[in-house]
Coordinates of N, CA, C and O in Angstrom, one line a residue:
M785 N -6.1 12.4 -7.5 CA -6.6 11.3 -6.8 C -6.1 11.4 -5.4 O -4.9 11.5 -5.2
N786 N -7.1 11.2 -4.4 CA -6.8 11.0 -3.1 C -6.7 9.7 -2.8 O -7.1 8.8 -3.6
I787 N -6.5 9.5 -1.5 CA -6.6 8.1 -0.9 C -8.0 7.4 -1.1 O -8.1 6.4 -1.3
H788 N -9.0 8.1 -0.7 CA -10.4 7.6 -0.9 C -10.7 7.2 -2.2 O -11.2 6.2 -2.3
E789 N -10.2 7.9 -3.1 CA -10.5 7.6 -4.6 C -9.9 6.5 -5.1 O -10.3 5.5 -5.7
L790 N -8.5 6.4 -4.5 CA -7.6 5.2 -4.8 C -8.4 3.9 -4.2 O -8.3 2.9 -4.9
Y791 N -8.8 4.1 -3.0 CA -9.5 3.0 -2.2 C -10.6 2.4 -3.1 O -10.8 1.4 -3.4
L792 N -11.5 3.4 -3.5 CA -12.7 2.8 -4.3 C -12.0 2.3 -5.7 O -12.8 1.3 -6.2
L793 N -11.1 2.9 -6.3 CA -10.6 2.4 -7.5 C -10.2 0.8 -7.3 O -10.6 -0.1 -8.0
L794 N -9.4 0.5 -6.1 CA -9.0 -0.6 -6.0 C -10.0 -1.8 -5.7 O -10.1 -3.0 -6.0
S795 N -11.1 -1.2 -5.0 CA -12.4 -2.0 -4.4 C -13.0 -2.4 -5.9 O -13.4 -3.5 -6.1
A796 N -13.2 -1.3 -6.8 CA -13.8 -1.7 -8.0 C -13.0 -2.7 -9.0 O -13.8 -3.5 -9.4
V797 N -11.7 -2.5 -9.0 CA -10.8 -3.5 -9.8 C -11.1 -4.8 -9.1 O -11.1 -5.9 -10.0
S798 N -10.9 -4.8 -7.9 CA -11.2 -6.2 -7.1 C -12.4 -6.9 -7.5 O -12.5 -8.1 -7.6
S799 N -13.5 -6.0 -7.4 CA -14.9 -6.8 -7.8 C -15.1 -6.8 -9.2 O -16.2 -7.7 -9.5
T800 N -14.4 -6.6 -10.1 CA -14.5 -6.8 -11.4 C -14.2 -8.2 -11.9 O -12.7 -8.6 -11.6
P801 N -14.8 -9.0 -12.4 CA -14.4 -10.4 -12.7 C -13.5 -10.6 -13.8 O -12.5 -11.4 -13.6
A802 N -13.7 -9.8 -14.9 CA -12.7 -10.4 -16.2 C -11.2 -9.3 -15.8 O -11.2 -8.2 -15.8
T803 N -10.3 -10.0 -16.3 CA -9.0 -9.4 -16.0 C -8.8 -8.3 -17.0 O -8.2 -7.2 -16.8
S804 N -9.3 -8.5 -18.3 CA -9.2 -7.4 -19.3 C -10.0 -6.2 -18.8 O -9.5 -4.9 -19.0
E805 N -11.0 -6.2 -17.9 CA -11.6 -5.1 -17.4 C -11.0 -4.5 -16.4 O -10.9 -3.4 -16.3
K806 N -10.4 -5.4 -15.6 CA -9.5 -4.8 -14.6 C -8.3 -4.0 -15.1 O -8.1 -2.9 -14.5
L807 N -7.8 -4.5 -16.0 CA -6.5 -3.9 -16.8 C -7.1 -2.4 -17.4 O -6.5 -1.3 -17.3
A808 N -8.2 -2.4 -17.9 CA -8.7 -1.2 -18.5 C -9.3 -0.3 -17.5 O -8.9 0.8 -17.6
L809 N -9.6 -0.6 -16.2 CA -9.5 0.3 -15.1 C -8.6 0.8 -14.8 O -8.4 2.2 -14.6
L810 N -7.6 0.3 -14.6 CA -6.2 0.6 -14.2 C -5.7 1.4 -15.2 O -5.1 2.6 -14.9
E811 N -5.6 1.1 -16.2 CA -5.0 1.9 -17.5 C -5.8 3.2 -17.5 O -5.1 4.4 -17.8
K812 N -7.0 3.1 -17.3 CA -7.9 4.6 -17.4 C -7.4 5.4 -16.5 O -7.4 6.9 -16.7
H813 N -6.7 5.0 -15.1 CA -6.2 5.8 -14.3 C -4.8 6.0 -14.1 O -4.3 6.3 -13.2
K814 N -4.0 5.7 -15.0 CA -2.5 5.3 -15.2 C -1.8 6.4 -15.0 O -0.6 6.6 -14.5
E815 N -2.2 7.7 -15.1 CA -1.6 9.1 -15.1 C -1.6 9.4 -13.7 O -0.9 10.5 -13.4
H816 N -2.4 9.1 -12.6 CA -2.4 9.4 -11.4 C -1.2 8.8 -10.4 O -1.0 7.5 -10.6
A817 N -0.3 9.9 -10.1 CA 1.0 9.4 -9.6 C 0.8 8.6 -8.4 O 1.5 7.7 -8.0
L818 N -0.4 9.0 -7.4 CA -0.5 8.0 -6.3 C -0.9 6.5 -6.8 O -0.1 5.6 -6.1
L819 N -1.7 6.4 -7.7 CA -1.9 5.0 -8.2 C -0.6 4.2 -8.6 O -0.2 2.9 -8.2
R820 N 0.2 4.9 -9.5 CA 1.6 4.4 -9.8 C 2.5 4.0 -8.9 O 3.1 3.1 -8.9
Y821 N 2.6 5.0 -7.8 CA 3.3 4.8 -6.7 C 2.9 3.5 -6.0 O 3.7 2.7 -5.4
V822 N 1.7 3.4 -5.6 CA 1.1 2.3 -4.9 C 1.4 1.1 -5.5 O 1.9 0.1 -5.0
V823 N 1.1 1.0 -6.9 CA 1.4 -0.3 -7.7 C 2.9 -0.6 -7.6 O 3.3 -1.8 -7.4
W824 N 3.6 0.3 -7.9 CA 5.3 0.2 -7.8 C 5.7 -0.4 -6.5 O 6.4 -1.3 -6.4
A825 N 5.4 0.5 -5.5 CA 5.6 0.0 -4.2 C 5.4 -1.4 -3.8 O 5.9 -2.0 -2.9
T826 N 4.1 -1.7 -4.3 CA 3.6 -3.3 -4.0 C 4.4 -4.2 -4.8 O 4.8 -5.1 -4.3
Y827 N 4.3 -3.9 -6.1 CA 4.9 -5.1 -6.9 C 6.4 -5.0 -7.3 O 6.7 -6.0 -8.3
E828 N 7.1 -4.0 -7.2 CA 8.4 -3.9 -7.7 C 9.2 -5.0 -6.9 O 9.3 -5.1 -5.7
T829 N 9.8 -6.0 -7.9 CA 10.5 -7.1 -7.3 C 11.8 -7.0 -6.8 O 12.2 -7.5 -5.8
T830 N 12.4 -5.9 -7.0 CA 13.7 -5.4 -6.3 C 13.6 -4.7 -5.0 O 14.5 -4.5 -4.2
R831 N 12.3 -4.6 -4.6 CA 12.1 -3.7 -3.4 C 11.5 -4.7 -2.5 O 10.5 -5.3 -2.4
N832 N 12.0 -4.8 -1.1 CA 11.8 -5.6 0.1 C 11.6 -4.9 1.0 O 12.3 -4.0 1.6
Y833 N 10.4 -5.0 2.1 CA 10.4 -4.3 3.2 C 10.8 -5.1 4.6 O 10.7 -4.7 5.5
Y834 N 11.2 -6.4 4.2 CA 11.8 -7.2 5.3 C 11.0 -7.6 6.5 O 11.6 -7.5 7.7
L835 N 9.5 -7.5 6.5 CA 8.7 -8.0 7.6 C 8.1 -9.3 7.0 O 7.7 -9.5 6.0
K836 N 8.1 -10.3 8.1 CA 7.5 -11.4 7.8 C 6.1 -11.4 8.2 O 5.3 -12.3 7.6
K837 N 5.6 -10.5 9.1 CA 4.5 -10.5 9.5 C 4.1 -8.9 9.9 O 5.0 -8.2 10.5
I838 N 2.9 -8.7 9.5 CA 2.6 -7.3 9.8 C 2.2 -7.1 11.3 O 1.5 -7.9 11.7
P839 N 2.9 -6.2 11.9 CA 2.5 -5.9 13.5 C 1.0 -5.9 13.8 O 0.3 -5.2 12.9
D840 N 0.7 -6.5 14.6 CA -0.9 -6.5 15.3 C -1.0 -5.0 15.6 O -0.1 -4.7 16.7
T841 N -2.1 -4.4 15.4 CA -2.5 -3.3 16.0 C -3.7 -3.4 16.6 O -4.6 -4.1 16.3
S842 N -3.9 -2.5 17.7 CA -5.4 -2.2 18.2 C -6.2 -1.8 17.3 O -5.9 -1.4 16.1
S843 N -7.6 -1.8 17.5 CA -8.6 -1.5 16.6 C -8.7 0.0 16.3 O -9.7 0.7 16.1
K844 N -7.6 0.7 16.9 CA -7.7 2.2 16.7 C -8.0 2.7 15.4 O -7.5 2.3 14.6
S845 N -8.9 3.8 15.5 CA -9.0 4.3 14.0 C -8.4 5.7 14.0 O -8.8 6.7 14.6
G846 N -7.1 5.8 13.3 CA -6.6 7.1 13.3 C -7.3 8.1 12.4 O -8.2 7.8 11.8
S847 N -6.7 9.4 12.5 CA -7.3 10.4 11.7 C -6.4 10.8 10.5 O -6.7 11.8 9.8
F848 N -5.3 10.1 10.2 CA -4.5 10.7 9.2 C -4.5 9.6 7.9 O -4.8 8.6 8.0
T849 N -4.4 10.3 6.8 CA -4.3 9.5 5.6 C -2.8 9.5 5.0 O -2.0 10.2 5.8
L850 N -2.7 8.7 4.0 CA -1.3 8.4 3.6 C -0.9 9.8 3.2 O -1.2 10.3 2.3
G851 N 0.2 10.2 3.8 CA 0.9 11.4 3.6 C 2.4 11.0 3.3 O 2.8 9.7 3.1
L852 N 3.3 11.9 3.6 CA 4.9 11.5 3.4 C 5.0 10.7 4.5 O 6.1 9.9 4.2
G853 N 4.8 10.6 5.6 CA 5.3 10.0 6.8 C 5.3 8.5 6.4 O 6.2 7.8 6.5
P854 N 4.2 7.7 5.9 CA 4.0 6.4 5.7 C 5.0 6.0 4.3 O 5.6 4.8 4.5
W855 N 5.1 7.0 3.5 CA 5.8 6.5 2.2 C 7.2 6.4 2.9 O 8.3 5.6 2.2
A856 N 7.8 7.4 3.8 CA 9.2 7.4 4.3 C 9.2 6.2 5.1 O 10.5 5.8 5.1
V857 N 8.3 5.8 5.9 CA 8.3 4.5 6.5 C 8.6 3.2 5.6 O 9.7 2.4 5.6
L858 N 8.0 3.2 4.3 CA 8.3 2.3 3.5 C 9.7 2.5 2.9 O 10.5 1.3 2.6
D859 N 10.2 3.5 2.8 CA 11.5 3.7 2.2 C 12.6 3.5 3.4 O 13.7 2.6 3.1
D860 N 12.4 3.8 4.6 CA 13.2 3.1 5.8 C 13.3 1.8 5.7 O 14.5 1.2 6.0
L861 N 12.1 1.2 5.6 CA 12.2 -0.3 5.7 C 13.0 -0.7 4.4 O 13.8 -1.7 4.5
A862 N 12.7 -0.2 3.1 CA 13.4 -1.0 2.0 C 14.9 -0.7 2.2 O 15.7 -1.6 1.5
D863 N 15.3 0.3 2.5 CA 16.7 0.9 2.5 C 17.4 0.2 3.8 O 18.5 0.6 4.2
R864 N 16.7 -0.6 4.7 CA 17.1 -1.0 5.9 C 17.7 -0.2 7.0 O 18.6 -0.4 7.9
R865 N 16.9 1.1 6.9 CA 17.4 2.2 8.0 C 16.8 1.8 9.3 O 17.0 2.1 10.3
V866 N 15.5 0.9 9.2 CA 15.0 0.6 10.4 C 14.9 -0.9 10.2 O 14.5 -1.4 9.4
T867 N 15.2 -1.8 11.3 CA 15.1 -3.1 11.1 C 14.8 -4.1 12.4 O 14.6 -3.1 13.5
G868 N 14.3 -4.9 12.3 CA 13.8 -5.7 13.5 C 12.6 -5.2 14.4 O 12.0 -4.8 13.8
D869 N 12.9 -5.1 15.7 CA 11.9 -4.6 16.5 C 11.5 -3.3 16.4 O 10.3 -2.9 16.4
M870 N 12.6 -2.3 16.0 CA 12.3 -1.2 15.7 C 11.5 -1.0 14.4 O 10.5 0.0 14.6
A871 N 11.7 -1.8 13.6 CA 10.8 -1.6 12.3 C 9.4 -2.1 12.5 O 8.3 -1.4 12.1
K872 N 9.4 -3.0 13.4 CA 7.9 -3.5 13.8 C 7.2 -2.4 14.5 O 5.9 -2.1 14.5
G873 N 8.0 -1.7 15.4 CA 7.4 -0.6 16.1 C 6.8 0.6 15.3 O 5.9 1.1 15.4
V874 N 7.9 0.8 14.5 CA 7.4 2.1 13.4 C 6.2 1.5 12.6 O 5.4 2.6 12.4
V875 N 6.2 0.5 12.2 CA 4.8 0.0 11.4 C 3.7 0.1 12.1 O 2.7 0.3 11.9
R876 N 3.9 -0.6 13.5 CA 2.7 -0.4 14.4 C 2.1 0.8 14.4 O 1.0 1.1 14.3
S877 N 3.0 1.7 14.8 CA 2.8 3.0 15.1 C 2.2 3.8 13.8 O 1.3 4.4 14.0
T878 N 2.6 3.6 13.0 CA 2.2 4.2 11.6 C 0.8 3.7 11.4 O -0.2 4.4 11.1
L879 N 0.5 2.2 11.5 CA -0.7 1.8 11.4 C -1.7 2.3 12.2 O -3.0 2.5 11.7
E880 N -1.6 2.6 13.3 CA -2.5 3.2 14.3 C -2.8 4.6 14.2 O -3.9 4.9 14.6
Q881 N -1.9 5.2 13.4 CA -2.2 6.4 13.2 C -3.0 6.9 11.9 O -3.7 7.9 11.6
L882 N -3.2 5.8 11.0 CA -3.7 5.9 9.8 C -5.3 5.7 10.0 O -5.8 4.8 10.8
E883 N -6.0 6.4 9.1 CA -7.6 6.0 9.1 C -7.7 4.7 8.5 O -6.8 4.3 7.5
P884 N -8.7 4.1 8.4 CA -8.9 2.8 8.0 C -8.9 2.5 6.5 O -8.1 1.6 6.1
E885 N -9.1 3.3 5.5 CA -8.7 3.1 4.0 C -7.2 3.3 3.8 O -6.7 2.6 3.2
S886 N -6.5 4.2 4.4 CA -5.1 4.4 4.3 C -4.4 3.3 5.0 O -3.6 2.6 4.5
R887 N -5.0 2.8 6.2 CA -4.4 1.6 6.7 C -4.3 0.4 5.9 O -3.5 -0.4 5.9
S888 N -5.6 0.0 5.3 CA -5.9 -1.0 4.3 C -4.6 -1.0 3.2 O -4.1 -1.9 2.9
I889 N -4.7 0.2 2.7 CA -3.7 0.3 1.5 C -2.1 0.1 1.8 O -1.3 -0.7 1.3
F890 N -2.0 0.8 3.2 CA -0.6 0.5 3.6 C -0.2 -0.9 3.9 O 0.9 -1.5 3.6
E891 N -1.1 -1.7 4.7 CA -0.9 -3.1 4.9 C -0.9 -3.9 3.7 O -0.2 -4.8 3.5
R892 N -1.5 -3.7 2.7 CA -1.7 -4.2 1.1 C -0.3 -4.0 0.6 O 0.4 -4.9 0.0
I893 N 0.3 -3.1 1.0 CA 1.8 -2.7 0.2 C 2.6 -3.6 0.9 O 3.6 -4.3 0.5
L894 N 2.7 -3.7 2.3 CA 3.6 -4.4 3.0 C 3.3 -5.7 2.8 O 4.4 -6.4 2.8
K895 N 2.2 -6.2 2.4 CA 2.0 -7.8 2.0 C 2.6 -8.1 0.9 O 2.5 -8.9 0.4
R896 N 2.7 -7.1 -0.1 CA 3.1 -7.2 -1.4 C 1.9 -7.6 -2.2 O 1.9 -8.2 -3.2
D897 N 0.5 -7.3 -1.9 CA -0.7 -7.9 -2.7 C -1.8 -6.7 -2.5 O -2.2 -6.7 -1.4
L898 N -2.1 -6.0 -3.6 CA -3.3 -5.3 -3.5 C -4.6 -5.8 -3.3 O -5.6 -5.1 -3.3
R899 N -4.4 -7.1 -3.5 CA -5.8 -8.0 -3.4 C -6.9 -7.4 -4.7 O -8.0 -7.4 -4.3
I900 N -6.4 -7.2 -5.7 CA -7.2 -6.8 -6.7 C -7.3 -7.8 -7.8 O -8.1 -7.6 -9.1
G901 N -6.7 -8.8 -7.6 CA -7.0 -9.9 -8.8 C -6.0 -9.9 -10.0 O -6.3 -10.4 -11.1
V902 N -5.0 -9.1 -9.9 CA -4.0 -8.6 -10.8 C -2.7 -8.9 -10.1 O -2.4 -8.4 -9.1
A903 N -1.6 -9.7 -11.2 CA -0.4 -9.8 -10.6 C 0.6 -9.2 -11.5 O 0.4 -8.8 -12.6
A904 N 1.7 -8.7 -11.0 CA 2.9 -8.1 -11.8 C 3.5 -9.1 -12.9 O 3.4 -10.4 -12.6
K905 N 3.5 -8.6 -13.9 CA 4.1 -9.5 -14.9 C 5.6 -9.5 -14.7 O 6.2 -8.6 -14.6
G906 N 6.0 -10.8 -15.0 CA 7.4 -11.0 -14.6 C 8.2 -11.3 -15.8 O 9.1 -11.4 -16.0

C-alpha cells in the first residue's frame, strides 16, 4: 500500500455511513504496515506531538510523499527532541515539501484525528 492507496482507503472509510462497514474496510487492509502505522501514530494515547496548532503553510504543493522524513519528524516531536518554535518550523517545512495527499495524512496524524468517523477504543 502506498500513500495514494492509503488516502483513497481513508476517503472510502470516511464516506461509508455504517460503523460496521467502516471497520470491515479497515479490517480488510489491516495487514498493511503503512495503515497500521498511521492509525497507531494518530490514536496511540501515550503518544503526544506537543503542538497546539498546526503551523500555517503557504499553498505550496510539494512533490514528496510520506517517506522516512515525516515519520522521523513525528518521532522527534513525540520524544521532545524538537520543541517550541523549532518544532513549528520543522512541521511547517515538512508540510510544504509534501504532496497534497501526504500533507493531508500528516496533518491528520498531528491533529490526532484521521476524520474517518471511527475513534480509538479506550
